[in-house]
Coordinates of C-alpha atoms and ligand atoms in Angstrom, one line a residue:
M22 CA -25.7 149.9 -27.5
K23 CA -23.1 149.3 -25.3
Q24 CA -25.0 148.6 -22.0
I25 CA -28.3 146.7 -20.8
Q26 CA -29.9 146.1 -17.6
V27 CA -31.7 143.2 -17.0
A28 CA -34.7 143.8 -15.3
N29 CA -35.2 140.2 -13.9
R30 CA -33.6 137.7 -11.7
G31 CA -32.9 134.2 -11.9
E32 CA -32.5 131.9 -15.1
I33 CA -33.9 134.2 -17.6
A34 CA -31.8 137.3 -16.2
L35 CA -28.4 135.3 -16.8
R36 CA -29.8 133.8 -19.7
V37 CA -30.3 137.2 -21.2
M38 CA -26.9 138.3 -19.9
R39 CA -24.9 135.6 -21.9
S40 CA -26.0 136.9 -25.3
A41 CA -25.4 140.3 -24.3
R42 CA -22.0 139.6 -23.1
K43 CA -21.6 137.1 -26.6
M44 CA -22.3 140.4 -28.5
G45 CA -19.9 142.5 -26.3
I46 CA -22.6 144.8 -24.6
A47 CA -21.9 145.1 -20.6
T48 CA -24.9 144.2 -18.2
V49 CA -26.4 145.6 -15.2
A50 CA -28.0 143.4 -12.9
V51 CA -31.0 144.3 -10.4
Y52 CA -31.5 142.4 -7.3
S53 CA -33.5 142.0 -4.0
E54 CA -31.9 141.7 -1.0
A55 CA -33.0 137.9 -1.2
D56 CA -30.7 137.5 -4.3
R57 CA -27.9 139.1 -3.3
T58 CA -25.7 136.1 -3.7
S59 CA -27.4 135.1 -6.9
P60 CA -25.7 134.0 -10.1
H61 CA -27.0 136.6 -11.8
V62 CA -25.8 139.4 -9.8
Q63 CA -22.3 137.5 -9.8
F64 CA -22.4 137.3 -13.7
A65 CA -23.2 141.0 -14.1
D66 CA -20.7 143.6 -14.7
E67 CA -22.5 145.9 -12.4
A68 CA -25.4 145.4 -9.8
V69 CA -27.6 147.3 -7.9
C70 CA -29.9 146.2 -5.0
L71 CA -33.3 147.2 -5.4
G72 CA -34.7 146.7 -1.8
P73 CA -36.6 144.0 0.5
P74 CA -37.4 140.6 -0.9
P75 CA -41.0 140.4 -1.8
S76 CA -41.4 141.4 -5.7
N77 CA -43.8 144.4 -4.9
Q78 CA -40.9 146.1 -3.0
S79 CA -38.1 144.7 -5.8
Y80 CA -38.5 143.6 -9.0
L81 CA -41.9 145.2 -9.8
L82 CA -40.4 148.8 -8.6
G83 CA -40.4 150.1 -12.2
D84 CA -40.0 153.7 -11.2
K85 CA -36.7 152.6 -9.0
I86 CA -35.5 150.6 -11.8
I87 CA -35.8 153.0 -14.5
A88 CA -34.1 155.6 -12.2
E89 CA -31.2 153.4 -11.4
A90 CA -30.9 152.7 -15.3
L91 CA -30.8 156.3 -15.9
R92 CA -28.3 156.8 -12.9
L93 CA -25.6 154.1 -14.6
G94 CA -26.4 155.3 -18.4
V95 CA -27.7 152.3 -19.4
D96 CA -28.9 151.9 -23.2
G97 CA -31.6 149.2 -22.9
I98 CA -33.7 147.6 -20.0
H99 CA -34.3 143.9 -20.9
P100 CA -37.2 143.0 -18.8
G101 CA -37.1 138.9 -18.9
Y102 CA -40.5 137.2 -18.5
G103 CA -42.9 137.9 -15.8
F104 CA -42.4 140.8 -13.3
L105 CA -42.5 143.9 -15.6
S106 CA -42.4 142.3 -18.9
E107 CA -45.7 142.6 -20.2
N108 CA -46.8 146.0 -18.3
S109 CA -47.3 148.6 -21.0
K110 CA -47.0 151.4 -18.8
F111 CA -43.6 150.1 -17.7
A112 CA -42.4 149.9 -21.1
Q113 CA -43.6 153.5 -22.1
A114 CA -41.6 154.9 -19.3
V115 CA -38.9 153.5 -20.3
E116 CA -39.2 154.5 -23.7
K117 CA -40.2 158.2 -22.1
A118 CA -37.0 158.0 -20.3
G119 CA -35.1 157.6 -23.3
I120 CA -34.0 154.3 -23.0
T121 CA -34.5 151.4 -25.5
F122 CA -37.1 148.7 -24.1
I123 CA -35.8 145.4 -25.3
G124 CA -39.4 144.0 -26.2
P125 CA -42.5 145.6 -28.2
K126 CA -44.0 149.0 -28.2
S127 CA -46.3 149.3 -25.2
H128 CA -49.4 149.4 -27.8
A129 CA -48.6 145.9 -28.7
I130 CA -48.6 145.1 -25.0
E131 CA -51.5 146.7 -24.3
V132 CA -53.8 145.5 -27.2
M133 CA -52.7 141.6 -26.8
G134 CA -53.0 142.2 -22.6
D135 CA -56.7 142.8 -23.3
K136 CA -58.4 139.5 -24.7
L137 CA -61.2 141.4 -26.5
A138 CA -58.9 144.1 -27.8
A139 CA -56.6 141.3 -29.1
K140 CA -59.6 139.5 -31.0
D141 CA -60.9 143.0 -32.6
T142 CA -57.2 144.0 -33.5
V143 CA -57.1 140.4 -34.9
K144 CA -60.3 139.9 -36.6
D145 CA -59.5 141.6 -40.1
F146 CA -56.5 139.4 -40.4
D147 CA -57.9 136.2 -41.8
V148 CA -56.6 134.2 -38.1
P149 CA -59.6 131.6 -37.0
M150 CA -60.9 132.0 -34.1
V151 CA -63.0 129.9 -31.1
P152 CA -67.0 130.4 -31.9
G153 CA -67.8 133.0 -29.2
V154 CA -68.9 136.4 -28.9
D155 CA -66.1 139.2 -29.6
H156 CA -67.3 141.8 -27.4
A157 CA -68.1 142.3 -23.7
I158 CA -71.2 140.8 -22.4
T159 CA -73.6 143.5 -20.9
D160 CA -76.8 141.9 -21.7
V161 CA -77.0 138.3 -19.9
A162 CA -80.1 137.3 -21.7
E163 CA -78.7 138.1 -25.0
A164 CA -75.5 136.3 -24.0
K165 CA -77.2 133.0 -22.8
K166 CA -79.0 133.0 -26.5
V167 CA -75.5 133.1 -28.0
A168 CA -74.4 130.2 -25.5
V169 CA -77.4 128.1 -26.6
E170 CA -76.7 128.9 -30.4
I171 CA -72.9 127.3 -30.3
G172 CA -73.8 125.0 -27.8
F173 CA -72.5 124.0 -24.3
P174 CA -70.0 123.7 -22.9
I175 CA -68.9 126.8 -23.2
L176 CA -66.2 129.0 -21.4
I177 CA -66.7 132.3 -19.9
K178 CA -63.4 134.3 -19.9
A179 CA -62.3 137.5 -18.2
S180 CA -61.1 140.1 -21.1
A181 CA -58.1 141.1 -18.5
G182 CA -57.5 137.5 -17.9
G183 CA -55.0 135.1 -20.1
G184 CA -52.9 132.3 -19.3
G185 CA -55.6 130.2 -17.9
K186 CA -56.5 133.0 -15.2
G187 CA -60.3 134.2 -15.3
M188 CA -61.8 131.6 -16.8
R189 CA -65.0 129.4 -15.7
M190 CA -66.4 126.9 -17.6
V191 CA -70.6 126.1 -18.1
E192 CA -72.0 122.9 -18.8
N193 CA -75.5 123.6 -18.9
V194 CA -77.8 126.4 -19.9
E195 CA -79.4 126.4 -16.3
E196 CA -76.0 127.3 -14.5
F197 CA -75.7 129.9 -16.9
E198 CA -76.5 133.1 -15.3
E199 CA -75.2 132.4 -11.9
Q200 CA -71.5 131.1 -13.5
M201 CA -72.2 134.6 -15.6
D202 CA -72.2 136.6 -12.1
R203 CA -69.1 134.6 -10.3
A204 CA -67.3 135.4 -13.4
V205 CA -68.0 138.8 -13.6
S206 CA -67.2 139.2 -9.9
E207 CA -64.0 137.2 -10.0
A208 CA -62.9 139.6 -12.9
I209 CA -63.5 142.7 -10.7
S210 CA -61.8 141.5 -8.0
A211 CA -58.9 139.8 -9.6
F212 CA -58.4 142.7 -12.4
G213 CA -60.4 145.6 -11.5
D214 CA -62.2 145.2 -14.7
G215 CA -65.4 143.1 -15.0
A216 CA -65.4 142.6 -18.7
V217 CA -65.9 139.0 -19.7
F218 CA -66.6 137.2 -23.4
I219 CA -67.8 133.7 -24.0
E220 CA -66.5 131.0 -26.4
K221 CA -66.8 127.7 -27.2
F222 CA -65.2 125.1 -25.0
V223 CA -63.0 123.0 -26.9
T224 CA -62.9 119.9 -25.3
S225 CA -59.3 118.0 -24.9
P226 CA -57.0 120.6 -27.2
R227 CA -53.3 120.5 -28.1
H228 CA -52.0 123.7 -26.7
I229 CA -49.5 124.9 -29.9
E230 CA -47.9 128.3 -29.8
I231 CA -45.7 129.6 -33.0
Q232 CA -42.5 131.9 -32.0
V233 CA -42.8 134.8 -34.0
L234 CA -40.0 137.6 -34.6
A235 CA -40.7 141.1 -36.0
D236 CA -38.3 143.9 -37.1
S237 CA -38.7 147.7 -37.4
H238 CA -38.3 147.5 -41.4
G239 CA -41.8 145.4 -41.8
N240 CA -40.1 141.4 -41.6
V241 CA -42.0 139.3 -39.8
V242 CA -41.1 135.9 -39.5
H243 CA -42.4 132.6 -37.4
L244 CA -39.9 130.2 -36.0
F245 CA -42.3 127.1 -36.1
E246 CA -44.3 125.8 -33.0
R247 CA -43.6 124.8 -29.7
E248 CA -46.0 121.9 -28.1
C249 CA -47.0 122.8 -24.8
S250 CA -50.1 120.9 -24.1
I251 CA -48.5 119.0 -20.9
Q252 CA -49.3 121.1 -18.2
R253 CA -50.8 120.6 -14.5
R254 CA -52.8 123.4 -13.5
H255 CA -52.0 126.1 -16.2
Q256 CA -48.2 125.5 -15.3
K257 CA -46.4 124.1 -18.3
V258 CA -44.5 120.9 -17.4
V259 CA -43.0 119.5 -20.9
E260 CA -42.5 121.7 -23.8
E261 CA -41.3 120.3 -27.4
A262 CA -40.3 121.4 -30.9
P263 CA -41.2 120.6 -33.0
S264 CA -44.9 119.2 -32.2
S265 CA -45.7 115.4 -33.5
V266 CA -49.0 116.6 -34.6
L267 CA -48.4 119.2 -37.5
S268 CA -48.2 118.3 -41.0
P269 CA -45.8 120.4 -42.9
E270 CA -48.9 122.0 -44.7
L271 CA -50.6 123.0 -41.1
R272 CA -47.4 124.3 -39.8
A273 CA -47.3 126.6 -42.6
R274 CA -50.8 127.4 -42.0
M275 CA -50.2 128.4 -38.3
G276 CA -46.7 129.7 -39.4
A277 CA -48.9 132.3 -41.6
A278 CA -51.7 133.0 -39.3
A279 CA -49.1 133.7 -36.3
V280 CA -47.1 136.4 -38.7
Q281 CA -50.9 138.3 -39.3
V282 CA -51.5 138.2 -35.8
A283 CA -48.0 139.8 -35.0
K284 CA -48.9 142.5 -38.3
S285 CA -51.9 143.1 -36.8
C286 CA -50.9 145.0 -33.4
D287 CA -47.5 146.3 -35.4
Y288 CA -45.6 143.7 -33.7
L289 CA -41.7 144.5 -32.6
G290 CA -39.0 141.6 -31.3
A291 CA -40.0 138.4 -30.1
G292 CA -43.3 137.3 -29.4
T293 CA -45.6 134.3 -29.4
V294 CA -49.0 133.4 -30.4
E295 CA -50.9 130.8 -28.7
F296 CA -53.6 128.5 -30.5
L297 CA -55.6 125.7 -29.8
I298 CA -55.9 122.7 -32.0
D299 CA -59.2 120.2 -31.9
D300 CA -59.4 116.6 -32.6
K301 CA -60.0 117.5 -36.3
H302 CA -56.9 119.6 -36.5
D303 CA -58.8 122.7 -36.8
F304 CA -57.1 125.4 -35.1
Y305 CA -58.0 128.7 -33.3
F306 CA -56.0 132.0 -31.9
L307 CA -56.1 132.4 -28.1
E308 CA -53.9 135.0 -27.2
M309 CA -50.3 136.8 -28.0
N310 CA -47.5 136.8 -25.2
T311 CA -45.8 140.1 -25.9
R312 CA -42.6 138.4 -24.2
L313 CA -39.8 136.0 -24.2
Q314 CA -41.2 133.1 -22.9
V315 CA -39.4 130.5 -20.7
E316 CA -39.8 127.7 -23.5
H317 CA -38.0 129.8 -25.9
P318 CA -34.7 127.2 -25.7
V319 CA -36.4 124.5 -27.8
S320 CA -37.3 127.1 -30.7
E321 CA -33.6 128.2 -30.7
L322 CA -32.6 124.5 -30.7
I323 CA -34.2 123.4 -33.5
T324 CA -33.5 126.6 -35.5
G325 CA -30.3 127.4 -34.5
V326 CA -31.7 131.3 -33.7
D327 CA -30.8 132.7 -30.6
L328 CA -33.8 134.6 -29.4
V329 CA -32.1 136.9 -26.8
E330 CA -29.7 138.3 -29.6
M331 CA -32.3 138.7 -32.1
Q332 CA -34.5 140.7 -29.6
I333 CA -31.3 142.9 -29.1
R334 CA -30.4 143.4 -32.9
I335 CA -34.2 143.9 -33.4
A336 CA -34.1 146.9 -30.4
R337 CA -30.8 148.5 -32.1
G338 CA -32.7 148.9 -35.3
E339 CA -31.4 146.1 -37.5
A340 CA -33.3 144.4 -40.1
L341 CA -33.5 140.4 -39.2
P342 CA -30.4 138.7 -40.9
F343 CA -32.5 136.0 -42.2
T344 CA -35.8 135.2 -44.2
Q345 CA -38.7 132.8 -43.5
E346 CA -37.1 130.7 -46.3
D347 CA -33.8 130.4 -44.9
L348 CA -35.7 128.9 -41.9
K349 CA -35.6 125.1 -41.4
I350 CA -36.1 122.7 -38.2
T351 CA -33.2 120.3 -37.5
G352 CA -33.7 118.3 -34.9
H353 CA -36.1 117.8 -32.1
A354 CA -35.9 119.5 -28.6
L355 CA -37.7 118.8 -25.6
E356 CA -37.5 120.9 -22.3
L357 CA -38.7 119.9 -19.0
R358 CA -39.3 122.6 -15.9
V359 CA -37.9 121.9 -12.7
Y360 CA -39.8 123.2 -9.9
A361 CA -38.8 123.1 -6.4
E362 CA -42.3 121.4 -5.6
D363 CA -42.9 118.5 -3.8
P364 CA -45.1 115.8 -6.5
L365 CA -46.0 113.8 -3.5
N366 CA -47.3 116.7 -1.6
N367 CA -49.9 118.0 -3.8
F368 CA -46.8 120.0 -5.6
L369 CA -46.6 122.2 -2.7
P370 CA -43.5 124.6 -3.2
S371 CA -40.2 123.2 -1.3
V372 CA -38.2 126.0 -0.1
G373 CA -35.0 125.6 1.7
K374 CA -31.2 125.0 1.2
L375 CA -29.9 123.6 -1.9
H376 CA -27.4 121.1 -0.2
R377 CA -26.4 119.3 -3.4
Y378 CA -26.9 120.8 -6.8
R379 CA -25.2 119.0 -9.6
P380 CA -27.2 119.3 -13.1
P381 CA -26.5 116.8 -15.4
S382 CA -24.4 118.1 -18.6
G383 CA -23.1 116.7 -21.9
E384 CA -23.5 116.6 -25.9
G385 CA -27.3 117.5 -26.2
I386 CA -28.1 118.6 -22.7
R387 CA -28.6 122.0 -21.9
V388 CA -29.6 123.4 -18.7
D389 CA -30.7 127.1 -18.1
D390 CA -31.0 127.6 -14.5
G391 CA -29.9 130.5 -11.9
F392 CA -29.1 128.7 -8.7
T393 CA -25.9 126.9 -7.6
E394 CA -25.3 124.6 -4.6
G395 CA -25.4 125.9 -1.0
M396 CA -27.9 128.8 -2.0
N397 CA -31.2 129.4 -0.6
I398 CA -34.4 128.8 -2.6
P399 CA -36.2 132.0 -1.6
I400 CA -40.0 132.0 -1.1
Y401 CA -40.8 135.3 -2.4
Y402 CA -40.7 134.1 -6.2
D403 CA -41.7 131.7 -8.7
P404 CA -40.5 128.0 -7.5
M405 CA -38.9 127.1 -10.9
L406 CA -35.5 126.2 -10.3
A407 CA -34.3 125.1 -13.9
K408 CA -35.0 124.3 -17.3
L409 CA -33.9 120.9 -18.2
I410 CA -33.4 120.9 -22.2
T411 CA -32.5 118.1 -24.5
Y412 CA -31.7 118.2 -27.9
G413 CA -31.2 115.2 -30.8
E414 CA -31.7 114.2 -34.1
T415 CA -35.1 112.7 -33.5
R416 CA -37.9 112.7 -31.1
E417 CA -36.8 109.6 -29.8
A418 CA -33.3 110.5 -29.1
A419 CA -34.3 113.6 -27.2
M420 CA -36.8 111.5 -24.9
R421 CA -33.9 108.7 -24.4
M422 CA -31.5 111.7 -23.4
M423 CA -34.0 113.2 -21.4
I424 CA -34.6 110.1 -19.0
A425 CA -30.8 109.8 -18.6
A426 CA -30.3 113.3 -17.8
I427 CA -33.3 113.2 -15.3
E428 CA -31.6 110.3 -13.4
D429 CA -28.0 112.4 -13.7
Y430 CA -29.3 115.4 -11.9
E431 CA -28.7 115.5 -8.2
I432 CA -30.8 118.0 -6.1
E433 CA -30.8 117.4 -2.5
G434 CA -32.1 119.7 0.2
V435 CA -35.4 120.6 -1.4
A436 CA -38.1 118.2 -3.2
T437 CA -38.0 118.9 -6.7
T438 CA -40.5 117.9 -9.8
L439 CA -37.8 115.3 -11.3
P440 CA -39.5 112.1 -10.4
F441 CA -42.5 113.8 -12.1
G442 CA -40.9 114.6 -15.1
K443 CA -39.7 111.3 -15.3
F444 CA -43.0 109.9 -15.1
V445 CA -44.3 111.9 -18.2
C446 CA -41.4 111.3 -20.4
Q447 CA -41.8 107.4 -19.7
H448 CA -45.6 107.2 -20.2
E449 CA -46.8 105.4 -23.3
A450 CA -49.4 108.4 -23.9
F451 CA -46.3 111.0 -23.8
R452 CA -44.0 108.6 -26.0
S453 CA -46.6 107.7 -29.0
G454 CA -47.2 111.8 -29.1
N455 CA -51.0 111.0 -28.6
F456 CA -51.9 113.4 -25.7
D457 CA -53.6 116.7 -25.2
T458 CA -54.3 119.1 -22.2
N459 CA -55.9 116.6 -20.4
F460 CA -52.9 114.6 -20.0
V461 CA -51.9 115.1 -16.1
K462 CA -55.8 115.3 -15.3
K463 CA -56.2 111.8 -17.3
Y464 CA -53.1 109.7 -16.2
Y465 CA -51.6 111.4 -13.4
Q466 CA -52.1 109.8 -9.4
P467 CA -49.3 110.7 -6.8
A468 CA -49.2 106.9 -5.9
M469 CA -47.4 105.9 -9.0
L470 CA -44.3 108.1 -8.0
E471 CA -44.3 106.9 -4.5
A472 CA -43.9 103.6 -5.8
A473 CA -41.0 104.4 -8.4
M474 CA -39.5 107.2 -6.1
Q475 CA -39.0 103.8 -3.5
E476 CA -37.4 102.0 -6.0
E477 CA -35.1 104.9 -6.8
A478 CA -34.0 105.4 -3.3
R479 CA -33.8 101.4 -3.0
V480 CA -31.4 101.6 -6.3
A481 CA -29.5 104.4 -4.9
A482 CA -28.9 102.8 -1.6
A483 CA -27.6 99.2 -3.5
L484 CA -25.5 101.3 -5.8
S485 CA -23.7 103.2 -2.8
K486 CA -23.5 100.3 -0.9
A487 CA -21.6 98.3 -4.1
L488 CA -19.4 101.4 -4.5
W489 CA -18.6 101.4 -1.0
L490 CA -17.9 97.9 -1.0
E491 CA -15.5 98.2 -3.9
Q492 CA -13.7 101.0 -2.7
R493 CA -13.2 98.9 0.4
H494 CA -11.7 96.3 -1.6
Q495 CA -9.4 98.4 -2.9
L496 CA -8.3 99.6 0.1
E497 CA -7.8 95.9 1.0
M498 CA -9.9 96.4 4.1
P499 CA -11.5 93.1 5.5
D500 CA -14.7 92.0 4.3
A501 CA -16.2 90.7 7.6
G502 CA -19.1 92.9 9.1
A503 CA -19.4 95.3 5.9
T504 CA -23.3 94.1 5.7
D505 CA -23.5 94.8 9.3
W506 CA -22.1 98.3 9.3
W507 CA -24.3 98.8 6.0
E508 CA -27.7 98.3 8.0
Q509 CA -26.4 100.2 11.0
R510 CA -25.7 103.2 8.9
R511 CA -29.2 102.8 7.4
Ligands
LIG3 C1 -59.8 127.4 -24.0 C2 -59.8 126.2 -23.6 C3 -60.9 125.4 -24.4 N1 -61.7 126.1 -25.3 N2 -60.8 127.9 -24.6 C4 -56.2 127.9 -21.0 C5 -54.7 129.0 -21.0 C6 -55.4 130.2 -22.0 N3 -54.6 130.8 -22.7 C7 -56.5 130.0 -22.9 N4 -57.1 128.1 -22.2 C8 -58.0 127.3 -22.5 N5 -58.7 128.0 -23.3 C9 -61.7 127.4 -25.5 N6 -62.5 128.1 -26.1 C10 -59.0 125.5 -23.2 C11 -58.0 126.0 -22.1 C12 -57.1 125.5 -21.4 C13 -55.8 125.1 -21.7 C14 -55.4 125.7 -22.7 C15 -53.9 125.6 -22.8 C16 -53.0 124.6 -22.1 C17 -53.8 124.3 -21.2 C18 -55.0 124.1 -21.1 C19 -55.3 123.4 -19.7 C20 -56.9 124.2 -19.6 C21 -57.9 124.7 -20.4

């Protein structure tokens, strides 16, 4: 593999290109008219414009991406996450064009993209699943009977959904039929597929996912877990590895289950198996994500494995260079997603120009971003600006570094979720490790940030004043009037 095209933008396009370059592989960027000056375009050895900013006229144009790849003679296409990464037809078209898709085979993408097909594929592989039905509900009366048997509350899930999309909770038998009708019509309008199924609703679960790697020689390993329970409306906020609730014994059992899930669909490359854990520490398979995930860096830090390098090596047909026994957890990593959203205004996207952008740096700090100072944040795409990742010997150390790094992060021009991230990292429930997927709902109110942000603005102003006074002192300027000047400026 001499040249790879990255069919994505932003931080993940850069992340993929860095590993490719490290391996001596040339890179091709694709971009929309909104991303002409983006770092991923500048970093690449070559770049091609796909079209106007909207994704359906640029980053989602599979045929055009493949045509450009053929024209430039690339050997492989890496899809990143989002966009075309879990589109089985795209993966198939890439392979049909004689180009290597750096990801799983289209069969695995297709099976895992359909939640019922996924359950059906996994069911003979000794993987625990949430009690419920494992087929599309056609008979509402029969489904109601099953719901009564498993006990309320239950969840109705769309087979074509996933990641929290197309779910509906039903609290009692009286509302069952009405909610079922709604779920089906929502599934039809959102996915063009009305197939739904029901599961027992696991209250206050933790969301734990296992990173897996599978090569084309039959080797499958797991790279332990990521704890992703801290999320807001199915958008992850903080991820960490390892999880503070997994004993070595539970970790081994969940890892083995994830490997079984990968084997069930002949998985190839890097993938993630999602589980829920309940209060009794019983775990249940939810779904498998057939892509490199946003939060992959925390797994890289605790294992020392470059996951993108492994994806490329696997796509080239190489065997994994390590076995399960070789893999060990060292240290603790945290990742905070920094979004251009206003936490004081219901997390509304905050677009505009990055007047100032200075990420923190130093030992144990990794920032994966795709913007530089002076750039405009486009409205067309996901508002994630950066991932702030810290790594230390212990969870305590990683948390301490995270708070210091948040304080060092300078972003002006757009509102960001940094203050919200600081709130989370300072919260007693987060610090103790005793939290679940209800963390944000349970503990967060915007008023809490308002006070903290005002205090921060006050401290920043005082610091700025002190620095100004000191500077002026060094220049031996007279002291008089300093305060007046300061007050005027404010
Ligand atoms: C559940 C659940 C409780 N019980 N399934 C949300 C994302 C999608 N992958 C599945 N999800 C859930 N499925 C049963 N049977 C609770 C969730 C859920 C959730 C899961 C992980 C992280 C955050 C969540 C927030 C709300 C609901």
